[in-house]
Coordinates of C-alpha atoms in Angstrom, one line a residue:
Chain A
X228 CA 0.0 0.0 0.0
X229 CA 1.2 3.5 -0.8
X230 CA -0.6 6.9 -1.0
X231 CA -0.6 6.9 -4.8
X232 CA -3.0 4.0 -4.9
X233 CA -5.8 6.1 -3.5
X234 CA -5.4 8.8 -6.1
X235 CA -8.0 9.5 -8.8
X236 CA -7.2 8.8 -12.4
X237 CA -6.7 12.5 -13.2
X238 CA -3.7 12.6 -10.9
X239 CA -1.7 10.3 -13.2
X240 CA -0.3 11.5 -16.4
X241 CA -1.0 8.3 -18.3
X242 CA -4.7 8.2 -17.5
X243 CA -5.3 11.9 -17.3
X244 CA -3.3 13.0 -20.3
X245 CA -1.5 10.3 -22.4
X246 CA -4.5 8.0 -22.9
X247 CA -6.9 10.8 -23.6
X248 CA -7.7 13.1 -26.4
X249 CA -6.6 16.6 -25.5
X250 CA -10.2 17.6 -25.9
X251 CA -11.4 15.2 -23.3
X252 CA -9.1 16.2 -20.4
X253 CA -11.2 16.4 -17.2
X254 CA -11.0 18.0 -13.8
X255 CA -8.2 20.3 -15.0
X256 CA -9.5 22.9 -12.6
X257 CA -11.6 22.6 -9.5
X258 CA -12.8 26.1 -8.8
X259 CA -12.4 27.3 -5.2
X260 CA -15.3 29.7 -5.4
X261 CA -18.4 29.8 -7.6
X262 CA -18.7 32.2 -10.6
X263 CA -22.2 32.6 -11.6
X264 CA -23.8 34.7 -14.4
X265 CA -24.7 37.3 -11.7
X266 CA -21.2 37.4 -10.4
X267 CA -19.6 40.8 -11.3
X268 CA -16.3 40.1 -13.0
X269 CA -13.6 42.6 -13.8
X270 CA -10.8 41.5 -16.2
X271 CA -7.4 42.9 -16.7
X272 CA -3.9 41.8 -17.7
X273 CA -2.0 40.9 -20.8
X274 CA -3.3 40.2 -24.3
X275 CA -4.8 36.8 -23.4
X276 CA -7.0 38.5 -20.8
X277 CA -9.0 40.0 -23.6
X278 CA -10.2 36.6 -24.7
X279 CA -11.5 35.9 -21.2
X280 CA -13.4 39.2 -21.1
X281 CA -15.0 38.5 -24.4
X282 CA -16.1 35.0 -23.4
X283 CA -17.6 36.2 -20.1
X284 CA -19.4 38.9 -22.0
X285 CA -20.7 36.8 -24.8
X286 CA -21.8 33.9 -22.6
X287 CA -24.1 36.2 -20.6
X288 CA -21.9 36.8 -17.5
X289 CA -21.9 40.1 -15.7
X290 CA -18.7 41.5 -17.0
X291 CA -17.9 44.8 -15.5
X292 CA -17.4 47.7 -17.9
X293 CA -16.8 50.9 -16.0
X294 CA -15.6 52.9 -18.9
X295 CA -18.2 52.3 -21.7
X296 CA -17.8 53.7 -25.2
X297 CA -20.3 56.2 -26.6
X298 CA -23.3 54.1 -27.7
X299 CA -22.9 54.9 -31.4
X300 CA -19.2 53.9 -31.6
X301 CA -19.0 50.8 -33.9
X302 CA -17.3 47.6 -32.7
X303 CA -14.4 48.3 -35.0
X304 CA -13.9 51.7 -33.5
X305 CA -14.3 50.4 -30.0
X306 CA -11.3 48.1 -30.7
X307 CA -9.3 50.9 -32.2
X308 CA -9.9 53.0 -29.1
X309 CA -9.5 50.1 -26.7
X310 CA -13.1 50.1 -25.4
X311 CA -14.7 46.9 -24.0
X312 CA -11.3 45.1 -24.0
X313 CA -10.7 45.4 -20.3
X314 CA -13.1 46.5 -17.5
X315 CA -11.8 50.0 -18.0
X316 CA -9.6 51.5 -20.7
X317 CA -6.3 50.4 -19.2
X318 CA -4.6 48.9 -22.2
X319 CA -2.5 45.8 -21.5
X320 CA -1.2 45.4 -18.0
X321 CA 1.7 43.0 -18.5
X322 CA 3.4 43.1 -15.1
X323 CA 2.2 42.8 -11.5
X324 CA 4.3 45.9 -10.6
X325 CA 2.5 47.9 -13.3
X326 CA -0.8 46.7 -11.9
X327 CA 0.2 47.8 -8.4
X328 CA 1.3 51.2 -9.8
X329 CA -2.0 51.7 -11.5
X330 CA -3.8 50.7 -8.3
X331 CA -1.8 53.3 -6.3
X332 CA -2.8 56.0 -8.7
X333 CA -6.4 54.9 -8.8
X334 CA -6.8 54.8 -5.0
X335 CA -4.9 58.1 -4.8
X336 CA -2.0 56.8 -2.8
X337 CA 0.3 58.4 -5.4
X338 CA -0.1 61.0 -8.1
X339 CA 0.8 59.9 -11.6
X340 CA 3.7 61.8 -13.1
X341 CA 3.1 64.8 -15.2
X342 CA 5.0 62.9 -17.9
X343 CA 3.5 62.9 -21.4
X344 CA 4.8 62.3 -24.9
X345 CA 4.4 64.7 -27.8
X346 CA 4.6 63.8 -31.5
X347 CA 3.8 66.6 -33.9
X348 CA 0.8 68.3 -32.5
X349 CA -0.5 65.2 -30.7
X350 CA 0.0 64.0 -27.2
X351 CA 0.4 60.4 -25.9
X352 CA -0.1 59.1 -22.4
X353 CA 2.8 57.1 -21.2
X354 CA 0.4 55.2 -18.9
X355 CA -1.6 54.0 -21.9
X356 CA 0.4 54.8 -25.0
X357 CA -1.8 53.0 -27.5
X358 CA -5.2 54.0 -26.1
X359 CA -5.6 56.8 -28.6
X360 CA -4.0 55.6 -31.8
X361 CA -3.5 59.1 -33.1
X362 CA -2.8 60.7 -29.8
X363 CA -4.8 63.2 -27.8
X364 CA -5.7 66.7 -29.1
X365 CA -4.1 68.5 -26.2
X366 CA -2.4 67.9 -22.8
X367 CA -5.7 68.9 -21.1
X368 CA -7.6 66.2 -23.0
X369 CA -5.0 63.6 -22.2
X370 CA -5.1 64.4 -18.5
X371 CA -8.8 64.5 -18.4
X372 CA -9.0 61.1 -20.1
X373 CA -6.4 59.7 -17.7
X374 CA -8.5 60.9 -14.8
X375 CA -11.6 59.3 -16.2
X376 CA -9.7 56.0 -16.6
X377 CA -8.3 56.0 -13.1
X378 CA -11.7 56.6 -11.5
X379 CA -13.2 53.9 -13.8
X380 CA -10.4 51.5 -12.9
X381 CA -11.0 52.2 -9.2
X382 CA -14.7 51.6 -9.7
X383 CA -14.1 48.3 -11.5
X384 CA -12.2 47.1 -8.5
X385 CA -14.7 48.3 -5.9
X386 CA -17.8 47.2 -7.8
X387 CA -16.8 43.6 -8.7
X388 CA -16.9 40.2 -7.0
X389 CA -14.1 38.5 -8.9
X390 CA -11.0 40.2 -10.3
X391 CA -9.5 38.2 -13.1
X392 CA -5.9 39.0 -13.9
X393 CA -3.7 37.4 -16.5
X394 CA 0.0 37.6 -15.8
X395 CA 2.0 38.4 -18.9
X396 CA 5.6 39.4 -18.5
X397 CA 8.5 39.7 -16.0
X398 CA 10.4 42.0 -18.3
X399 CA 9.7 45.6 -17.6
X400 CA 10.8 49.2 -18.2
X401 CA 11.2 51.9 -15.6
X402 CA 11.9 55.6 -15.6
X403 CA 14.8 56.8 -13.5
X404 CA 12.1 58.5 -11.3
X405 CA 10.7 55.1 -10.5
X406 CA 7.7 55.2 -12.7
X407 CA 7.1 52.0 -14.6
X408 CA 6.2 52.2 -18.3
X409 CA 3.6 49.7 -19.6
X410 CA 5.9 49.0 -22.5
X411 CA 9.4 50.1 -23.6
X412 CA 9.4 53.8 -24.5
X413 CA 10.0 54.5 -28.2
X414 CA 8.1 51.4 -29.3
X415 CA 4.4 52.3 -29.3
X416 CA 5.1 56.0 -28.6
X417 CA 7.7 58.3 -27.0
X418 CA 11.4 58.4 -27.5
X419 CA 13.8 55.9 -25.9
X420 CA 16.5 57.5 -23.7
X421 CA 19.1 55.0 -22.5
X422 CA 20.0 57.3 -19.6
X423 CA 16.5 57.6 -18.4
X424 CA 14.8 54.3 -19.3
X425 CA 15.9 51.3 -17.3
X426 CA 15.3 47.6 -18.1
X427 CA 14.4 45.2 -15.3
X428 CA 13.7 41.5 -15.6
X429 CA 11.7 40.9 -12.4
X430 CA 12.3 37.8 -10.4
X431 CA 9.9 35.7 -8.3
X432 CA 10.1 37.9 -5.2
X433 CA 9.5 41.1 -7.0
X434 CA 6.6 39.7 -9.0
X435 CA 5.0 38.1 -6.0
X436 CA 5.5 41.2 -3.8
X437 CA 3.7 43.4 -6.3
X438 CA 0.8 41.0 -6.7
X439 CA 0.4 40.5 -3.0
X440 CA 0.5 44.3 -2.5
X441 CA -2.1 44.7 -5.3
X442 CA -4.4 42.1 -3.8
X443 CA -4.0 43.6 -0.4
X444 CA -4.8 47.1 -1.6
X445 CA -7.8 45.9 -3.6
X446 CA -9.2 44.0 -0.6
X447 CA -8.8 47.1 1.6
X448 CA -11.4 48.8 -0.7
X449 CA -13.4 45.7 -1.5
X450 CA -13.0 43.1 1.4
X451 CA -15.0 40.4 -0.2
X452 CA -13.1 40.5 -3.5
X453 CA -11.9 37.2 -4.9
X454 CA -9.1 36.8 -7.5
X455 CA -8.8 34.5 -10.4
X456 CA -5.2 34.4 -11.8
X457 CA -4.1 33.0 -15.2
X458 CA -0.8 33.1 -17.0
X459 CA -0.7 34.1 -20.6
X460 CA 0.4 31.2 -22.8
X461 CA 1.7 33.6 -25.4
X462 CA 5.5 33.5 -25.6
X463 CA 7.6 36.7 -25.5
X464 CA 7.7 38.7 -28.7
X465 CA 11.2 39.8 -27.8
X466 CA 13.5 39.8 -24.8
X467 CA 15.9 42.3 -23.4
X468 CA 17.2 39.9 -20.9
X469 CA 20.4 39.0 -22.8
X470 CA 19.2 35.5 -23.2
X471 CA 17.7 33.7 -26.2
X472 CA 14.0 34.4 -26.5
X473 CA 13.1 30.7 -25.8
X474 CA 14.7 30.3 -22.4
X475 CA 13.7 33.9 -21.7
X476 CA 10.1 33.0 -22.3
X477 CA 10.4 29.9 -20.1
X478 CA 12.0 32.0 -17.3
X479 CA 9.2 34.6 -17.6
X480 CA 6.3 32.1 -17.7
X481 CA 7.8 29.9 -15.0
X482 CA 8.2 32.8 -12.7
X483 CA 4.7 34.1 -13.3
X484 CA 3.2 30.6 -13.0
X485 CA 5.0 30.0 -9.7
X486 CA 3.8 33.2 -8.2
X487 CA 0.2 32.6 -9.4
X488 CA 0.4 29.0 -8.0
X489 CA 1.8 30.1 -4.7
X490 CA -0.8 32.7 -4.1
X491 CA -3.6 30.4 -5.1
X492 CA -2.2 27.7 -2.7
X493 CA -1.9 30.1 0.3
X494 CA -5.0 32.2 0.0
X495 CA -8.6 31.0 0.0
X496 CA -9.8 34.0 -2.0
X497 CA -7.2 33.5 -4.8
X498 CA -7.6 30.8 -7.5
X499 CA -5.6 29.8 -10.5
X500 CA -7.0 28.7 -13.8
X501 CA -4.5 26.7 -15.9
X502 CA -5.1 28.3 -19.3
X503 CA -1.3 28.4 -19.7
X504 CA -1.0 24.6 -19.3
X505 CA -4.0 23.8 -21.5
X506 CA -2.5 25.7 -24.4
X507 CA 1.3 25.3 -24.0
X508 CA 1.9 21.9 -22.5
X509 CA 3.7 19.2 -24.5
X510 CA 0.5 17.1 -24.8
X511 CA -1.1 19.6 -27.2
X512 CA 1.9 19.4 -29.5
X513 CA 1.5 23.0 -30.3
X514 CA -1.8 22.7 -32.1
X515 CA -3.3 25.7 -30.5
X516 CA -0.5 28.0 -31.8
X517 CA -0.5 29.6 -35.1
X518 CA 2.4 29.0 -37.6
X519 CA 4.5 31.6 -35.8
X520 CA 4.4 29.2 -32.7
X521 CA 3.3 32.3 -30.7
X522 CA -0.2 33.5 -31.5
X523 CA -2.9 31.4 -29.9
X524 CA -5.5 30.5 -32.6
X525 CA -9.2 31.2 -32.1
X526 CA -9.9 27.5 -31.7
X527 CA -7.3 27.3 -28.9
X528 CA -8.9 30.2 -27.1
X529 CA -12.3 28.6 -27.5
X530 CA -11.0 25.3 -26.2
X531 CA -9.6 26.9 -23.1
X532 CA -12.7 28.9 -22.5
X533 CA -14.9 25.9 -23.0
X534 CA -12.9 24.0 -20.4
X535 CA -13.2 27.0 -18.1
X536 CA -17.0 27.1 -18.3
X537 CA -17.2 23.3 -18.2
X538 CA -15.2 23.3 -14.9
X539 CA -17.5 26.0 -13.5
X540 CA -20.3 23.6 -13.8
X541 CA -23.9 24.0 -14.8
X542 CA -25.3 27.5 -14.5
X543 CA -28.8 28.7 -13.5
X544 CA -29.4 31.0 -16.4
X545 CA -30.5 30.0 -19.9
X546 CA -28.0 30.3 -22.6
X547 CA -25.0 31.1 -20.6
X548 CA -23.1 28.1 -21.8
X549 CA -23.5 28.9 -25.4
X550 CA -20.0 29.7 -26.6
X551 CA -19.4 32.7 -28.7
X552 CA -18.8 32.4 -32.4
X553 CA -15.2 31.5 -33.3
X554 CA -13.8 34.0 -35.7
X555 CA -10.6 33.6 -37.6
X556 CA -10.2 37.4 -37.5
X557 CA -10.7 37.5 -33.8
X558 CA -7.5 39.2 -33.0
X559 CA -6.6 40.9 -29.7
X560 CA -4.9 44.2 -29.1
X561 CA -1.4 43.4 -28.0
X562 CA 1.1 46.3 -27.5
X563 CA 4.0 43.9 -27.0
X564 CA 3.7 42.6 -30.5
X565 CA 5.0 45.9 -31.9
X566 CA 8.4 44.6 -30.7
X567 CA 8.4 42.2 -33.5
X568 CA 8.7 45.0 -36.0
X569 CA 12.1 45.8 -34.6
X570 CA 13.4 42.3 -35.4
X571 CA 16.5 42.5 -37.7
X572 CA 15.1 39.6 -39.8
X573 CA 12.1 41.7 -40.7
X574 CA 14.2 44.7 -41.8
X575 CA 14.6 45.1 -45.6
Chain B
X257 CA -33.1 75.3 -56.5
X258 CA -33.8 71.6 -57.0
X259 CA -33.8 69.4 -53.9
X260 CA -33.9 65.6 -53.9
X261 CA -35.3 64.5 -50.6
X262 CA -34.7 60.8 -49.8
X263 CA -36.1 59.3 -46.6
X264 CA -37.9 56.4 -44.9
X265 CA -41.2 56.5 -43.0
X266 CA -40.0 59.6 -41.0
X267 CA -40.1 61.6 -44.3
X268 CA -43.9 61.3 -44.2
X269 CA -44.2 64.1 -41.6
X270 CA -41.8 66.4 -43.7
X271 CA -43.8 65.8 -46.8
X272 CA -47.1 66.7 -45.1
X273 CA -45.4 69.6 -43.3
X274 CA -44.3 71.0 -46.7
X275 CA -47.9 71.4 -47.7
X276 CA -48.5 73.7 -44.7
X277 CA -45.5 75.9 -45.3
X278 CA -46.2 79.4 -46.6
X279 CA -45.7 79.6 -50.3
X280 CA -43.3 82.6 -50.0
X281 CA -40.8 80.4 -48.2
X282 CA -41.0 77.8 -51.0
X283 CA -40.5 80.3 -53.8
X284 CA -37.9 79.0 -56.2
X285 CA -37.6 75.7 -54.3
X286 CA -38.5 72.5 -56.1
X287 CA -38.5 69.4 -53.8
X288 CA -38.8 65.9 -55.1
X289 CA -39.5 63.2 -52.5
X290 CA -38.3 59.7 -52.7
X291 CA -39.5 57.8 -49.7
X292 CA -40.0 54.2 -48.6
X293 CA -40.5 52.7 -45.2
X294 CA -38.3 50.3 -43.2
X295 CA -35.1 49.1 -44.7
X296 CA -36.3 49.3 -48.3
X297 CA -33.5 51.6 -49.4
X298 CA -31.0 48.9 -48.6
X299 CA -32.1 47.6 -52.1
X300 CA -31.0 50.8 -53.8
X301 CA -27.7 50.9 -55.6
X302 CA -25.8 53.1 -58.0
X303 CA -25.9 52.2 -61.7
X304 CA -24.1 54.8 -63.8
X305 CA -25.5 58.2 -62.7
X306 CA -28.7 56.8 -61.2
X307 CA -29.8 55.1 -58.1
X308 CA -31.9 52.1 -59.1
X309 CA -33.5 49.1 -57.4
X310 CA -34.3 45.6 -58.4
X311 CA -37.1 45.5 -55.9
X312 CA -40.5 46.0 -57.6
X313 CA -42.2 47.1 -54.4
X314 CA -39.6 49.7 -53.7
X315 CA -39.6 50.9 -57.3
X316 CA -43.4 51.4 -57.0
X317 CA -42.8 53.3 -53.8
X318 CA -40.3 55.6 -55.5
X319 CA -42.6 56.2 -58.4
X320 CA -45.5 57.0 -56.1
X321 CA -43.7 59.3 -53.7
X322 CA -41.8 61.2 -56.5
X323 CA -44.7 61.5 -58.8
X324 CA -43.6 59.1 -61.5
X325 CA -39.8 58.5 -61.2
X326 CA -38.6 55.0 -60.7
X327 CA -35.0 55.9 -60.2
X328 CA -33.0 58.8 -58.7
X329 CA -30.5 60.8 -60.7
X330 CA -28.7 62.8 -58.0
X331 CA -26.8 64.9 -60.5
X332 CA -30.1 66.5 -61.6
X333 CA -30.5 68.2 -58.2
X334 CA -28.6 70.9 -56.4
X335 CA -29.0 69.4 -53.0
X336 CA -29.5 65.8 -51.9
X337 CA -31.1 65.4 -48.6
X338 CA -30.8 62.1 -46.8
X339 CA -33.4 62.0 -44.0
X340 CA -33.7 59.5 -41.2
X341 CA -33.0 56.1 -42.6
X342 CA -31.7 54.7 -39.3
X343 CA -29.4 57.6 -38.7
X344 CA -29.7 58.9 -35.1
X345 CA -27.5 61.7 -33.8
X346 CA -27.1 60.3 -30.3
X347 CA -24.3 61.9 -28.4
X348 CA -23.0 61.2 -24.9
X349 CA -24.4 63.6 -22.3
X350 CA -21.2 63.2 -20.4
X351 CA -19.1 64.0 -23.5
X352 CA -16.2 65.3 -21.4
X353 CA -15.3 61.6 -20.6
X354 CA -14.3 61.1 -24.2
X355 CA -11.6 62.4 -26.5
X356 CA -12.5 64.5 -29.5
X357 CA -11.3 61.6 -31.7
X358 CA -13.6 59.1 -30.0
X359 CA -16.6 61.4 -30.2
X360 CA -16.0 62.2 -33.9
X361 CA -15.6 58.5 -34.7
X362 CA -18.8 57.7 -32.8
X363 CA -20.7 60.4 -34.8
X364 CA -19.2 59.1 -38.1
X365 CA -20.0 55.5 -37.2
X366 CA -23.6 56.4 -36.3
X367 CA -24.1 57.7 -39.8
X368 CA -21.9 55.3 -41.8
X369 CA -23.4 52.2 -40.2
X370 CA -26.9 53.2 -40.9
X371 CA -29.0 52.9 -44.0
X372 CA -28.4 56.6 -44.5
X373 CA -24.7 55.9 -44.7
X374 CA -25.4 53.2 -47.3
X375 CA -27.4 55.6 -49.3
X376 CA -24.8 58.3 -49.0
X377 CA -22.2 55.9 -50.4
X378 CA -24.4 55.0 -53.3
X379 CA -25.3 58.6 -54.1
X380 CA -21.5 59.4 -54.1
X381 CA -20.9 56.7 -56.6
X382 CA -23.3 58.3 -59.1
X383 CA -21.2 61.5 -59.3
X384 CA -19.2 60.2 -62.2
X385 CA -18.0 63.7 -63.2
X386 CA -16.9 66.6 -61.1
X387 CA -20.4 67.6 -60.5
X388 CA -20.2 67.0 -56.8
X389 CA -23.5 68.1 -55.2
X390 CA -24.2 69.2 -51.7
X391 CA -25.3 66.2 -49.6
X392 CA -27.1 66.8 -46.4
X393 CA -27.5 64.2 -43.7
X394 CA -30.5 64.8 -41.5
X395 CA -30.9 62.6 -38.4
X396 CA -34.1 60.8 -37.4
X397 CA -36.1 62.8 -34.9
X398 CA -35.6 61.7 -31.3
X399 CA -38.5 59.8 -29.8
X400 CA -41.2 61.9 -28.2
X401 CA -41.0 62.0 -24.4
X402 CA -40.1 64.3 -21.7
X403 CA -36.8 64.3 -19.8
X404 CA -35.6 66.3 -16.8
X405 CA -33.0 68.5 -18.5
X406 CA -32.7 72.2 -18.1
X407 CA -32.9 74.6 -21.0
X408 CA -29.2 75.2 -20.6
X409 CA -28.4 71.5 -20.6
X410 CA -30.4 71.0 -23.7
X411 CA -28.7 73.9 -25.5
X412 CA -25.2 72.9 -24.4
X413 CA -25.8 69.4 -25.6
X414 CA -27.3 70.5 -28.8
X415 CA -24.3 72.8 -29.6
X416 CA -21.8 70.2 -28.7
X417 CA -23.3 67.4 -30.5
X418 CA -24.2 69.4 -33.7
X419 CA -20.7 70.7 -33.8
X420 CA -19.2 67.2 -33.5
X421 CA -21.6 65.6 -36.0
X422 CA -20.9 68.5 -38.4
X423 CA -17.1 68.1 -38.1
X424 CA -17.3 64.3 -38.4
X425 CA -19.5 64.2 -41.4
X426 CA -17.5 67.0 -43.1
X427 CA -14.6 64.6 -43.2
X428 CA -16.6 62.5 -45.7
X429 CA -17.9 65.4 -47.6
X430 CA -21.3 65.5 -46.1
X431 CA -23.2 68.3 -44.3
X432 CA -25.2 67.7 -41.2
X433 CA -28.5 69.1 -40.4
X434 CA -29.7 68.6 -36.8
X435 CA -33.3 68.4 -35.6
X436 CA -34.3 72.0 -34.7
X437 CA -33.5 72.9 -31.1
X438 CA -37.0 74.2 -30.5
X439 CA -38.5 70.8 -31.2
X440 CA -36.5 69.2 -28.3
X441 CA -37.9 68.5 -24.9
X442 CA -34.7 67.0 -23.6
X443 CA -31.2 66.3 -24.8
X444 CA -32.3 63.4 -26.9
X445 CA -36.1 63.6 -27.0
X446 CA -38.7 65.5 -29.0
X447 CA -41.6 67.4 -27.5
X448 CA -44.5 65.0 -27.0
X449 CA -47.0 67.2 -28.9
X450 CA -45.1 66.6 -32.1
X451 CA -45.9 62.9 -32.2
X452 CA -49.6 63.2 -31.5
X453 CA -51.8 62.3 -34.5
X454 CA -48.9 61.2 -36.7
X455 CA -49.9 59.5 -40.0
X456 CA -48.1 56.8 -41.9
X457 CA -46.1 57.6 -45.0
X458 CA -48.1 57.2 -48.2
X459 CA -46.3 54.9 -50.7
X460 CA -49.3 53.7 -52.6
X461 CA -50.4 50.7 -50.5
X462 CA -53.2 50.0 -48.2
X463 CA -51.5 51.6 -45.2
X464 CA -51.2 55.0 -46.7
X465 CA -52.1 57.8 -44.4
X466 CA -53.3 55.6 -41.6
X467 CA -52.6 56.9 -38.1
X468 CA -49.6 55.4 -36.4
X469 CA -50.4 53.3 -33.3
X470 CA -51.1 55.5 -30.3
X471 CA -48.0 54.0 -28.6
X472 CA -45.7 55.1 -31.5
X473 CA -43.6 57.9 -30.2
X474 CA -41.0 57.8 -32.9
X475 CA -42.9 59.2 -35.8
X476 CA -43.8 62.9 -35.9
X477 CA -46.8 64.7 -37.2
X478 CA -47.2 67.4 -39.9
X479 CA -46.8 70.2 -37.3
X480 CA -43.3 68.9 -36.7
X481 CA -42.8 68.5 -40.4
X482 CA -43.9 72.1 -41.0
X483 CA -41.5 73.3 -38.3
X484 CA -38.7 71.2 -39.6
X485 CA -39.0 72.2 -43.3
X486 CA -39.4 75.9 -42.4
X487 CA -36.3 75.7 -40.3
X488 CA -34.5 73.8 -43.1
X489 CA -35.5 76.3 -45.8
X490 CA -34.6 79.3 -43.7
X491 CA -31.1 77.7 -43.1
X492 CA -30.8 77.0 -46.7
X493 CA -31.6 80.6 -47.5
X494 CA -29.2 82.0 -45.0
X495 CA -26.4 79.9 -46.5

């Protein structure tokens, strides 16, 4: 007799994975808390979080949208201006430290820097450089929009039951003043200044501390708030770590995965959903990635989200399990992908 | 001045209103109506210099409302008016939450994604030469109801939204004509008196001139039409 004999079949690789079709994997996630259609859900994070938001919305769940677009704005324009992608118009939040920084601004523990970028007669917000693709009309308009965003972001934390966050990167860029940029200056907007802009590849402790601080701050303002963490299965577009992009990706994802796992293990109000494993593990043989071995194909997203809702169990409202239409053009807005345009192999 | 007036069921009130307008105001103005209800105009497309349709019912409607014409040749007119046709000039009350670019795009989207936008594109295709005519986009009247907005709020919203719609539509070579301020009871609603006793658009079928259902608050009566067309003609004269 040994303790492995009492384990269920989904604890063994052969019975849970090797002998099954990847589409029939069961019990991949046992939710710690219920998420029902009436549960108010806010979603933020890296590119992959956008899929989660869309699926919640289209399956009839109460997805929080605290910064709605004007009602006549078309879906195409909403995408262009980053509406209805996250629960407020945050743009991608790739790192836990950037999340914590935004939370400090939103809850007025700190004031955002006066910093802004000018290009021609247009103005770009370093907090959300791609939010207005052609920049803002004036400095005043930019600051007013930033204020609207920060209050909407705060409301989306206070007025929700579950905060879903997808961890994306460990690699980050800071200003010498300590301000963290959401993406390297000079890529989406702004000018890169090597004396001013500092690269930092964050380690486990740094990532964890920022996430713990973020969760603590959010629960101070919303004590019943629960968290669902995921890790983006999308590999790095580029790395500044000095290493090859493949091990750099593994380092980044492993760190994020370890932090998410540890927090989920140690806190009853934090859970982890294994979207990363469902897409990227060896058993899938990469079928959920596009030919660039990086982009997750729409069917991969649907597969993950179907598993997610399957694991949540039956729901008490008609129609909520109906998955949204899979579209081959269902792209996400991903600031980080701009780094690919700086690849020497792409240069003429 | 020859005016081509193209619209859906909402054009009925304008047509009736025109009959009530003092002749002096209509002096030198020749308006030809082309009207058909619902989404009928989605079956209209450009063919050479004309707008034509392959739908016999729509063709009959065009013939009836225009007084005998089965197709529209925009180049024969000085002004093309596109009225209603699913175009609503909604504008956020809290516009300061949005950038100018977002607001202008939302105005443009509201027009472009409506049947009015489709018609505008088809009309533009018929201008084969350099004879570009003035095209006026006129939004559908807001539903009749009352709202608790002050006069100042209504005026401020009216100014802001008409400016934004005008700027947005100018980008595609189209002029914008807003519902007259005096017909509004709130920022996005029409005075209730203007919807009382409204009649259906006459297109030559059994529903011609029948009263709209009493619960219909979206269609306006001939008093609204008279007010609208007077306002329109005066604006035209002042330009």
